mmCIF file of C-alpha atoms in Angstrom:
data_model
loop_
_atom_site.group_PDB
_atom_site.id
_atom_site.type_symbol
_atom_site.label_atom_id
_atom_site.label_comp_id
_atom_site.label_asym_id
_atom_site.label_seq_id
_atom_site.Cartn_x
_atom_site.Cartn_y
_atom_site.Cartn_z
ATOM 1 C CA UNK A 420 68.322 -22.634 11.735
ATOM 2 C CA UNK A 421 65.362 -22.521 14.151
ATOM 3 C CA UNK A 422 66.187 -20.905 17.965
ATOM 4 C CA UNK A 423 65.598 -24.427 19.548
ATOM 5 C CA UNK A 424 69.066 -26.515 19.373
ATOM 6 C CA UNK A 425 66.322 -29.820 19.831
ATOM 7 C CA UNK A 426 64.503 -28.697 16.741
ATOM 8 C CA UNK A 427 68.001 -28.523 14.656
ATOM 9 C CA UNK A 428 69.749 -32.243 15.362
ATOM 10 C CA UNK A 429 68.475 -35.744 15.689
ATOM 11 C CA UNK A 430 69.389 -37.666 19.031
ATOM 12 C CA UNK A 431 70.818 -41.386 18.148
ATOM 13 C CA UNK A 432 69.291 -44.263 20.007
ATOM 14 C CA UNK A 433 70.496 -44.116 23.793
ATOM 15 C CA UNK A 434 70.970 -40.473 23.313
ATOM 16 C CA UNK A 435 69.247 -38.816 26.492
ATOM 17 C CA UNK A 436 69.255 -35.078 27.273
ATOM 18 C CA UNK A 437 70.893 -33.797 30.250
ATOM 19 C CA UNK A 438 70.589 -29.925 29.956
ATOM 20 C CA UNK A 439 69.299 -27.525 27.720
ATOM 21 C CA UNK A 440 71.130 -24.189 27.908
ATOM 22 C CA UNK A 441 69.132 -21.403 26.346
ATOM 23 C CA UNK A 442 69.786 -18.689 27.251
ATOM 24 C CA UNK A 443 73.184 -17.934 28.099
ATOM 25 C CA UNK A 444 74.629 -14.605 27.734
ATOM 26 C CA UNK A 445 77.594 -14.523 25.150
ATOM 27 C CA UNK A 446 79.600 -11.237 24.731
ATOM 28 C CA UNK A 447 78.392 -10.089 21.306
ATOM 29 C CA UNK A 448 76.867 -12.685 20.468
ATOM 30 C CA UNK A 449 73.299 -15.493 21.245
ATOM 31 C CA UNK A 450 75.145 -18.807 22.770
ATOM 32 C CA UNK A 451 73.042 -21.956 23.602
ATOM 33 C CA UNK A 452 74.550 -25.342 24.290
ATOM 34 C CA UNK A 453 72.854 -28.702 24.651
ATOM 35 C CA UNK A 454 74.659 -31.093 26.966
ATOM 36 C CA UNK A 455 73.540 -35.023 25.855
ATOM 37 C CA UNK A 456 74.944 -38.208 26.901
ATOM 38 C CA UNK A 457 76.710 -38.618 24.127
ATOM 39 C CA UNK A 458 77.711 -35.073 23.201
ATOM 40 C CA UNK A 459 77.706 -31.219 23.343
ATOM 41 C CA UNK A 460 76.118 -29.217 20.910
ATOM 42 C CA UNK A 461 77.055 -25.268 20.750
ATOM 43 C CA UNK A 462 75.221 -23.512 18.894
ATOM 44 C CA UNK A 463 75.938 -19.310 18.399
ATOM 45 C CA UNK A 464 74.236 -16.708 16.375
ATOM 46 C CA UNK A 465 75.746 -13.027 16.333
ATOM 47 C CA UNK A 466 78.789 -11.060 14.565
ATOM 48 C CA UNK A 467 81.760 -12.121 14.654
ATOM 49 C CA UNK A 468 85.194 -11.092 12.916
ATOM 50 C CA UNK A 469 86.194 -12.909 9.578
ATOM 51 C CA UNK A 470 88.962 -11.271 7.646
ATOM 52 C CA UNK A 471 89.108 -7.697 9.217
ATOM 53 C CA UNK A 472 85.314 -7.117 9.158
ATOM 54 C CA UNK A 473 82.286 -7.831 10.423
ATOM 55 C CA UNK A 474 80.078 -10.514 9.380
ATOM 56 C CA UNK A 475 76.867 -12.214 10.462
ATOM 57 C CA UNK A 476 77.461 -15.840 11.363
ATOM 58 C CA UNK A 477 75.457 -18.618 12.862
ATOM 59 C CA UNK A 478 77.560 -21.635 13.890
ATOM 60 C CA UNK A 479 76.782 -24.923 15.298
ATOM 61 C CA UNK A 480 79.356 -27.312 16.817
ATOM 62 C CA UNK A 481 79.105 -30.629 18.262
ATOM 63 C CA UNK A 482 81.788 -32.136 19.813
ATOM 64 C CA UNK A 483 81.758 -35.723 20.902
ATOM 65 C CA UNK A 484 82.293 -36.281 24.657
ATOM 66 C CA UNK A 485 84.563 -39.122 24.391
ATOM 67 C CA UNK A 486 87.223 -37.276 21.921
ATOM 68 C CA UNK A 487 87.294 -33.906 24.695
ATOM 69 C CA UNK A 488 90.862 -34.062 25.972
ATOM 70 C CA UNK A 489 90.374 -30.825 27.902
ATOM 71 C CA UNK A 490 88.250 -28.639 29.148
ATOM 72 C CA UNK A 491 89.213 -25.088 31.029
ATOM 73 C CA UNK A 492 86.795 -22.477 31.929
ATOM 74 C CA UNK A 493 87.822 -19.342 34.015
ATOM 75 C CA UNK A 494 86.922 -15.398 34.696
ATOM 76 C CA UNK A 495 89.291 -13.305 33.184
ATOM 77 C CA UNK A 496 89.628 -9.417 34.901
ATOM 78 C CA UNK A 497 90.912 -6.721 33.158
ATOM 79 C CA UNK A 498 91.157 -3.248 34.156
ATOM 80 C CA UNK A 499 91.574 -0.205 32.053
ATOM 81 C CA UNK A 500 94.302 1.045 31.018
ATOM 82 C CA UNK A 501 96.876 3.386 33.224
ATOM 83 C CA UNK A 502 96.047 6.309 31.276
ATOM 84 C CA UNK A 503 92.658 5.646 31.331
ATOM 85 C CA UNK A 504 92.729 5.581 34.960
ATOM 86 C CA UNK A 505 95.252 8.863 34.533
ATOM 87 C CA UNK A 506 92.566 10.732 32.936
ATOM 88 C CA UNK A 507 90.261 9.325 35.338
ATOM 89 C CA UNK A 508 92.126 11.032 38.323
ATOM 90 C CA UNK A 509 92.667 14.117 36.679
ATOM 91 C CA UNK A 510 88.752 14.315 36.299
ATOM 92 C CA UNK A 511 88.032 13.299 40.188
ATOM 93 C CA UNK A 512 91.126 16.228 40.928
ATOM 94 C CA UNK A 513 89.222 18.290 39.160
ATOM 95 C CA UNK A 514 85.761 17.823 40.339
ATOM 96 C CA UNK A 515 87.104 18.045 43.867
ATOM 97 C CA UNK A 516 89.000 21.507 42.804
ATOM 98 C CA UNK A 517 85.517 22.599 41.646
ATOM 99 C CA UNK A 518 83.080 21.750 44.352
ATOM 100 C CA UNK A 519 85.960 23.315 46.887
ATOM 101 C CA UNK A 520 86.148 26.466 44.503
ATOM 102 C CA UNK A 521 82.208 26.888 44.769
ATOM 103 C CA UNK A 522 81.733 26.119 48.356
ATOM 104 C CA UNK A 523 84.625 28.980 49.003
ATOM 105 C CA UNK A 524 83.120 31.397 46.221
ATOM 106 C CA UNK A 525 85.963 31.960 44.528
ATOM 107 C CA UNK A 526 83.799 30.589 41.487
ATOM 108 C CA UNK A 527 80.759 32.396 41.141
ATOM 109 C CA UNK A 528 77.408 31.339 38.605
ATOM 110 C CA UNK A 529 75.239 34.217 37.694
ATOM 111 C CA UNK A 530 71.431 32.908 39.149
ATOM 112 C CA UNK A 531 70.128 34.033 35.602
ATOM 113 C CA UNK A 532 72.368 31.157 34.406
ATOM 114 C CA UNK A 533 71.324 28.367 37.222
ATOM 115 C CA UNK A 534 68.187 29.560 39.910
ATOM 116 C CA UNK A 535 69.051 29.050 42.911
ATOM 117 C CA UNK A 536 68.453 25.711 44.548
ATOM 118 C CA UNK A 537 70.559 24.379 47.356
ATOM 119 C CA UNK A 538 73.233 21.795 45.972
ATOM 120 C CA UNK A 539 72.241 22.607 42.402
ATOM 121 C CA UNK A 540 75.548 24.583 41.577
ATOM 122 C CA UNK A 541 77.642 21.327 43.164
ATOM 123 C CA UNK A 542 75.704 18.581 40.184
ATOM 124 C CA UNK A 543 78.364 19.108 37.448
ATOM 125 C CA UNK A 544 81.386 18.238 39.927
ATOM 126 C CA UNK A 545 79.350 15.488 41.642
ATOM 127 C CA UNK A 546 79.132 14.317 37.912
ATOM 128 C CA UNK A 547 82.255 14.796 37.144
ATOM 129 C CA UNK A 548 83.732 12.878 40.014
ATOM 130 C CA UNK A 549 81.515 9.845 39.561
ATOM 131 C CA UNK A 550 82.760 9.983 36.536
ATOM 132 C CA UNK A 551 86.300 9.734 37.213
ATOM 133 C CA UNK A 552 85.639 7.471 39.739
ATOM 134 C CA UNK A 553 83.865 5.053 37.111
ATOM 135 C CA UNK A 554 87.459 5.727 34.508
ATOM 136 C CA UNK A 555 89.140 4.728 38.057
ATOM 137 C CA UNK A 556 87.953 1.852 39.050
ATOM 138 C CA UNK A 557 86.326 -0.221 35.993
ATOM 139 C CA UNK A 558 86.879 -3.766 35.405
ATOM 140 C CA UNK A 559 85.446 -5.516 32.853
ATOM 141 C CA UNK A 560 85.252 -9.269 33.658
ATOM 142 C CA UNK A 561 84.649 -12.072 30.701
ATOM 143 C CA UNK A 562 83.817 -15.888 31.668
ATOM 144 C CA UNK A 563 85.941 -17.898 28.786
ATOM 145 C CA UNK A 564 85.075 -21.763 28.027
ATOM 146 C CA UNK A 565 87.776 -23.656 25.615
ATOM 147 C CA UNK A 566 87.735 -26.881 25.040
ATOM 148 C CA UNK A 567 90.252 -29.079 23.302
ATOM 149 C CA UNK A 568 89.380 -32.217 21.219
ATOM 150 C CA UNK A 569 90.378 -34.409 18.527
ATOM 151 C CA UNK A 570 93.485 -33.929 17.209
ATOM 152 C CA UNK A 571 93.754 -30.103 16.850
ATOM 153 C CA UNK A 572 89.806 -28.955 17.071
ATOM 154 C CA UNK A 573 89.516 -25.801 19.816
ATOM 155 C CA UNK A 574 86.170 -24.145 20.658
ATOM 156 C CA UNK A 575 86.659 -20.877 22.820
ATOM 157 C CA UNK A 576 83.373 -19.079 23.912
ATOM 158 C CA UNK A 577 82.975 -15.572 25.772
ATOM 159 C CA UNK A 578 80.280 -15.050 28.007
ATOM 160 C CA UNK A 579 79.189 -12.242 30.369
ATOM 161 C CA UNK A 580 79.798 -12.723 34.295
ATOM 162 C CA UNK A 581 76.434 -13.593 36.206
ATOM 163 C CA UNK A 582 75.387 -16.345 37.969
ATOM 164 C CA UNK A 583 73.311 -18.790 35.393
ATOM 165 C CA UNK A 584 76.453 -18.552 33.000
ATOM 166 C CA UNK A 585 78.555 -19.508 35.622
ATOM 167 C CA UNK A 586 76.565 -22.323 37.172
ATOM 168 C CA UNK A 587 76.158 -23.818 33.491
ATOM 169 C CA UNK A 588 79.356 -23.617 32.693
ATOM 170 C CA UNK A 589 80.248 -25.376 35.628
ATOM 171 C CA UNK A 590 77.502 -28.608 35.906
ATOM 172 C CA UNK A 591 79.143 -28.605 31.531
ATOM 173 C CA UNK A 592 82.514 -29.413 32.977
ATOM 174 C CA UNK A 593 81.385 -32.060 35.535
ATOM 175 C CA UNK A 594 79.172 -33.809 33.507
ATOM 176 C CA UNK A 595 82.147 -33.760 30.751
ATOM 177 C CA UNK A 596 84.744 -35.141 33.621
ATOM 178 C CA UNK A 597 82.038 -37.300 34.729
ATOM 179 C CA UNK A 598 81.311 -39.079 31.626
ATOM 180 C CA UNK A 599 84.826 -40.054 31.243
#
């Protein structure tokens, strides 16, 4: 299969183009969809899971507009989990403990081991912190598109969060409404 969905299918007579997505960012995967007046084409080229491993697919799917009975797309939050954020705490604790212990001098560092800079000794707690701070507060957020037609046919695609997979995601679901 070439990159360019128009280059893969043949548009009936009538058939007009309304938008070419191209590059949309899947999670894991390369997603484009085609959006004509008659249907939508998504085409996806990555790894994917079949029977416990991994496997290189490339998958097209066109879906008549007509026979799409629905059509949900929302962003889906999900922090980690509580010991994750445990450990995450313990870490910031720590770094804290740290940079307090060195700016007291109850923890010492020989100057052969670190010259002496101002703030130098103070980097591996700073570090340490922003990285407990990053185990803290993560959330990993995943746009999902499903879509539910014929009698038992459902397409669910992943995407990353950002504005252009949001926007086409959205002008897919009123043009899909709209055609109805």
């Amino acid at each position: 299969m070439k990159r360019n969905i128009l280059k893969n299918i043949t548009l009936d007579r009538g058939e007009k183009v309304y938008k070419d997505f191209r590059k949309l960012n899947a999670k894991g995967y390369s997603c484009q969809i085609l959006l004509t007046t008659k249907r939508l084409i998504i085409y996806s080229k990555g790894m994917a899971l079949s029977r416990g491993r991994k496997a290189k697919h490339k998958k097209m799917n066109e879906i008549d507009l007509n026979a799409i009975h629905r059509l949900e797309y929302y962003i889906e939050s999900v922090k980690n989990r509580i010991w994750v954020r445990l450990i995450g705490l313990l870490l910031l604790a720590g770094a804290l403990y740290a940079a307090y212990a060195l700016y007291m001098g109850t923890i010492s560092i020989p100057t052969t081991i670190l010259p002496y800079q101002p703030y130098t000794k103070y980097a591996a707690a700073g570090f340490l912190g922003f990285i407990g701070l990053i185990l803290i507060f993560r959330v990993s957020k995943t746009l999902y598109l499903k879509i539910n037609s014929g009698a038992n046919e459902r397409t669910v695609e992943k995407f990353d969060v950002n504005k252009y997979n949001e926007l086409a995601v959205r002008y897919i679901a009123s043009k899909v409404r709209a055609g109805k």
